[in-house]
C-alpha cells in the first residue's frame, strides 16, 4: 500500500473542511482531508477516476445513485466524470487519491 507524504500545510476551506495536498509514495497526487462530524462535502465531479481511502471516522458517500458507508481502512473507487459527495458521520480523515485514467 502506498503512503501519503504532504507537500503543503493544511488549509481551511469555506465548508469547514481542512485539506492539504501531497503525493503518494507511488507518485500519485493526493489530498488529505479532515472532517468534523456533520460536515457535508458538496456534490462534485472530477474528470479523472479517484480512490477514496478512509483513515479514520465514518463516512457516507453518494456516488451516482449508490450510497456507501465507509469506515477506517476501507476504500472506494469513484469513476471519472461521476457525481459524488460525502457526509461525515463521525470525525474523520480521508485521502482522495487521483488515479490514472
mmCIF file of C-alpha atoms in Angstrom:
data_model
loop_
_atom_site.group_PDB
_atom_site.id
_atom_site.type_symbol
_atom_site.label_atom_id
_atom_site.label_comp_id
_atom_site.label_asym_id
_atom_site.label_seq_id
_atom_site.Cartn_x
_atom_site.Cartn_y
_atom_site.Cartn_z
ATOM 1 C CA UNK A 1 0.000 0.000 0.000
ATOM 2 C CA UNK A 2 1.371 3.421 -0.904
ATOM 3 C CA UNK A 3 1.903 6.078 1.773
ATOM 4 C CA UNK A 4 0.855 9.766 1.743
ATOM 5 C CA UNK A 5 3.512 12.478 2.119
ATOM 6 C CA UNK A 6 2.279 16.057 2.456
ATOM 7 C CA UNK A 7 3.728 18.849 0.336
ATOM 8 C CA UNK A 8 1.704 21.783 1.693
ATOM 9 C CA UNK A 9 0.299 22.892 5.044
ATOM 10 C CA UNK A 10 -3.374 22.300 5.877
ATOM 11 C CA UNK A 11 -5.756 24.980 4.586
ATOM 12 C CA UNK A 12 -9.235 25.696 5.949
ATOM 13 C CA UNK A 13 -11.922 25.580 3.253
ATOM 14 C CA UNK A 14 -15.200 27.548 3.234
ATOM 15 C CA UNK A 15 -17.298 24.477 4.078
ATOM 16 C CA UNK A 16 -15.369 23.757 7.312
ATOM 17 C CA UNK A 17 -13.079 21.101 5.853
ATOM 18 C CA UNK A 18 -9.314 21.193 6.312
ATOM 19 C CA UNK A 19 -7.208 19.917 3.412
ATOM 20 C CA UNK A 20 -3.600 19.578 2.308
ATOM 21 C CA UNK A 21 -2.074 18.336 -0.925
ATOM 22 C CA UNK A 22 0.690 15.789 -1.231
ATOM 23 C CA UNK A 23 1.928 12.762 -3.093
ATOM 24 C CA UNK A 24 1.531 9.061 -2.535
ATOM 25 C CA UNK A 25 4.740 7.017 -2.478
ATOM 26 C CA UNK A 26 3.818 5.723 -5.961
ATOM 27 C CA UNK A 27 3.802 9.332 -7.307
ATOM 28 C CA UNK A 28 0.009 9.816 -7.444
ATOM 29 C CA UNK A 29 -1.342 13.235 -6.462
ATOM 30 C CA UNK A 30 -3.460 13.096 -3.311
ATOM 31 C CA UNK A 31 -5.266 15.282 -0.784
ATOM 32 C CA UNK A 32 -5.636 14.561 2.912
ATOM 33 C CA UNK A 33 -8.989 15.928 4.119
ATOM 34 C CA UNK A 34 -10.127 16.329 7.746
ATOM 35 C CA UNK A 35 -13.845 16.353 8.558
ATOM 36 C CA UNK A 36 -15.830 17.077 11.710
ATOM 37 C CA UNK A 37 -18.976 15.027 12.283
ATOM 38 C CA UNK A 38 -21.942 16.548 10.458
ATOM 39 C CA UNK A 39 -19.920 18.156 7.648
ATOM 40 C CA UNK A 40 -21.196 17.588 4.112
ATOM 41 C CA UNK A 41 -18.748 17.806 1.218
ATOM 42 C CA UNK A 42 -20.637 19.254 -1.743
ATOM 43 C CA UNK A 43 -21.508 17.173 -4.777
ATOM 44 C CA UNK A 44 -18.732 17.270 -7.339
ATOM 45 C CA UNK A 45 -17.450 15.558 -10.463
ATOM 46 C CA UNK A 46 -13.808 15.036 -11.455
ATOM 47 C CA UNK A 47 -12.505 14.343 -14.986
ATOM 48 C CA UNK A 48 -10.289 11.548 -13.621
ATOM 49 C CA UNK A 49 -11.028 8.463 -11.503
ATOM 50 C CA UNK A 50 -10.062 8.646 -7.856
ATOM 51 C CA UNK A 51 -9.697 6.345 -4.916
ATOM 52 C CA UNK A 52 -11.044 7.365 -1.521
ATOM 53 C CA UNK A 53 -9.153 5.822 1.409
ATOM 54 C CA UNK A 54 -10.656 6.263 4.875
ATOM 55 C CA UNK A 55 -8.002 6.786 7.560
ATOM 56 C CA UNK A 56 -10.407 7.365 10.468
ATOM 57 C CA UNK A 57 -14.062 8.137 11.142
ATOM 58 C CA UNK A 58 -17.266 7.054 9.416
ATOM 59 C CA UNK A 59 -18.418 8.489 6.085
ATOM 60 C CA UNK A 60 -21.466 8.085 3.883
ATOM 61 C CA UNK A 61 -20.649 8.539 0.191
ATOM 62 C CA UNK A 62 -23.127 9.076 -2.607
ATOM 63 C CA UNK A 63 -21.642 8.010 -5.939
ATOM 64 C CA UNK A 64 -24.091 8.453 -8.797
ATOM 65 C CA UNK A 65 -27.263 6.893 -7.366
ATOM 66 C CA UNK A 66 -25.456 4.494 -4.989
ATOM 67 C CA UNK A 67 -24.807 5.114 -1.272
ATOM 68 C CA UNK A 68 -21.809 3.580 0.531
ATOM 69 C CA UNK A 69 -20.926 3.737 4.231
ATOM 70 C CA UNK A 70 -17.179 3.517 4.833
ATOM 71 C CA UNK A 71 -15.063 3.184 7.960
ATOM 72 C CA UNK A 72 -11.307 3.302 8.657
ATOM 73 C CA UNK A 73 -9.155 1.208 6.309
ATOM 74 C CA UNK A 74 -11.872 0.909 3.651
ATOM 75 C CA UNK A 75 -11.559 2.296 0.130
ATOM 76 C CA UNK A 76 -13.922 3.339 -2.628
ATOM 77 C CA UNK A 77 -13.154 3.862 -6.324
ATOM 78 C CA UNK A 78 -15.016 6.733 -7.965
ATOM 79 C CA UNK A 79 -15.116 6.551 -11.768
ATOM 80 C CA UNK A 80 -14.170 9.602 -13.861
ATOM 81 C CA UNK A 81 -16.965 12.083 -14.590
ATOM 82 C CA UNK A 82 -19.278 10.597 -11.926
ATOM 83 C CA UNK A 83 -21.124 12.872 -9.492
ATOM 84 C CA UNK A 84 -20.219 12.141 -5.858
ATOM 85 C CA UNK A 85 -20.307 13.687 -2.407
ATOM 86 C CA UNK A 86 -19.955 12.619 1.190
ATOM 87 C CA UNK A 87 -21.352 13.215 4.649
ATOM 88 C CA UNK A 88 -19.168 12.693 7.719
ATOM 89 C CA UNK A 89 -20.985 10.676 10.391
ATOM 90 C CA UNK A 90 -18.091 10.654 12.902
ATOM 91 C CA UNK A 91 -14.987 12.910 12.950
ATOM 92 C CA UNK A 92 -12.599 11.555 10.385
ATOM 93 C CA UNK A 93 -9.788 11.860 7.890
ATOM 94 C CA UNK A 94 -9.667 10.548 4.347
ATOM 95 C CA UNK A 95 -7.352 10.557 1.361
ATOM 96 C CA UNK A 96 -8.548 11.472 -2.133
ATOM 97 C CA UNK A 97 -6.049 9.829 -4.494
ATOM 98 C CA UNK A 98 -6.022 10.769 -8.153
ATOM 99 C CA UNK A 99 -5.925 7.668 -10.359
ATOM 100 C CA UNK A 100 -4.659 7.334 -13.922
ATOM 101 C CA UNK A 101 -7.442 7.366 -16.492
#
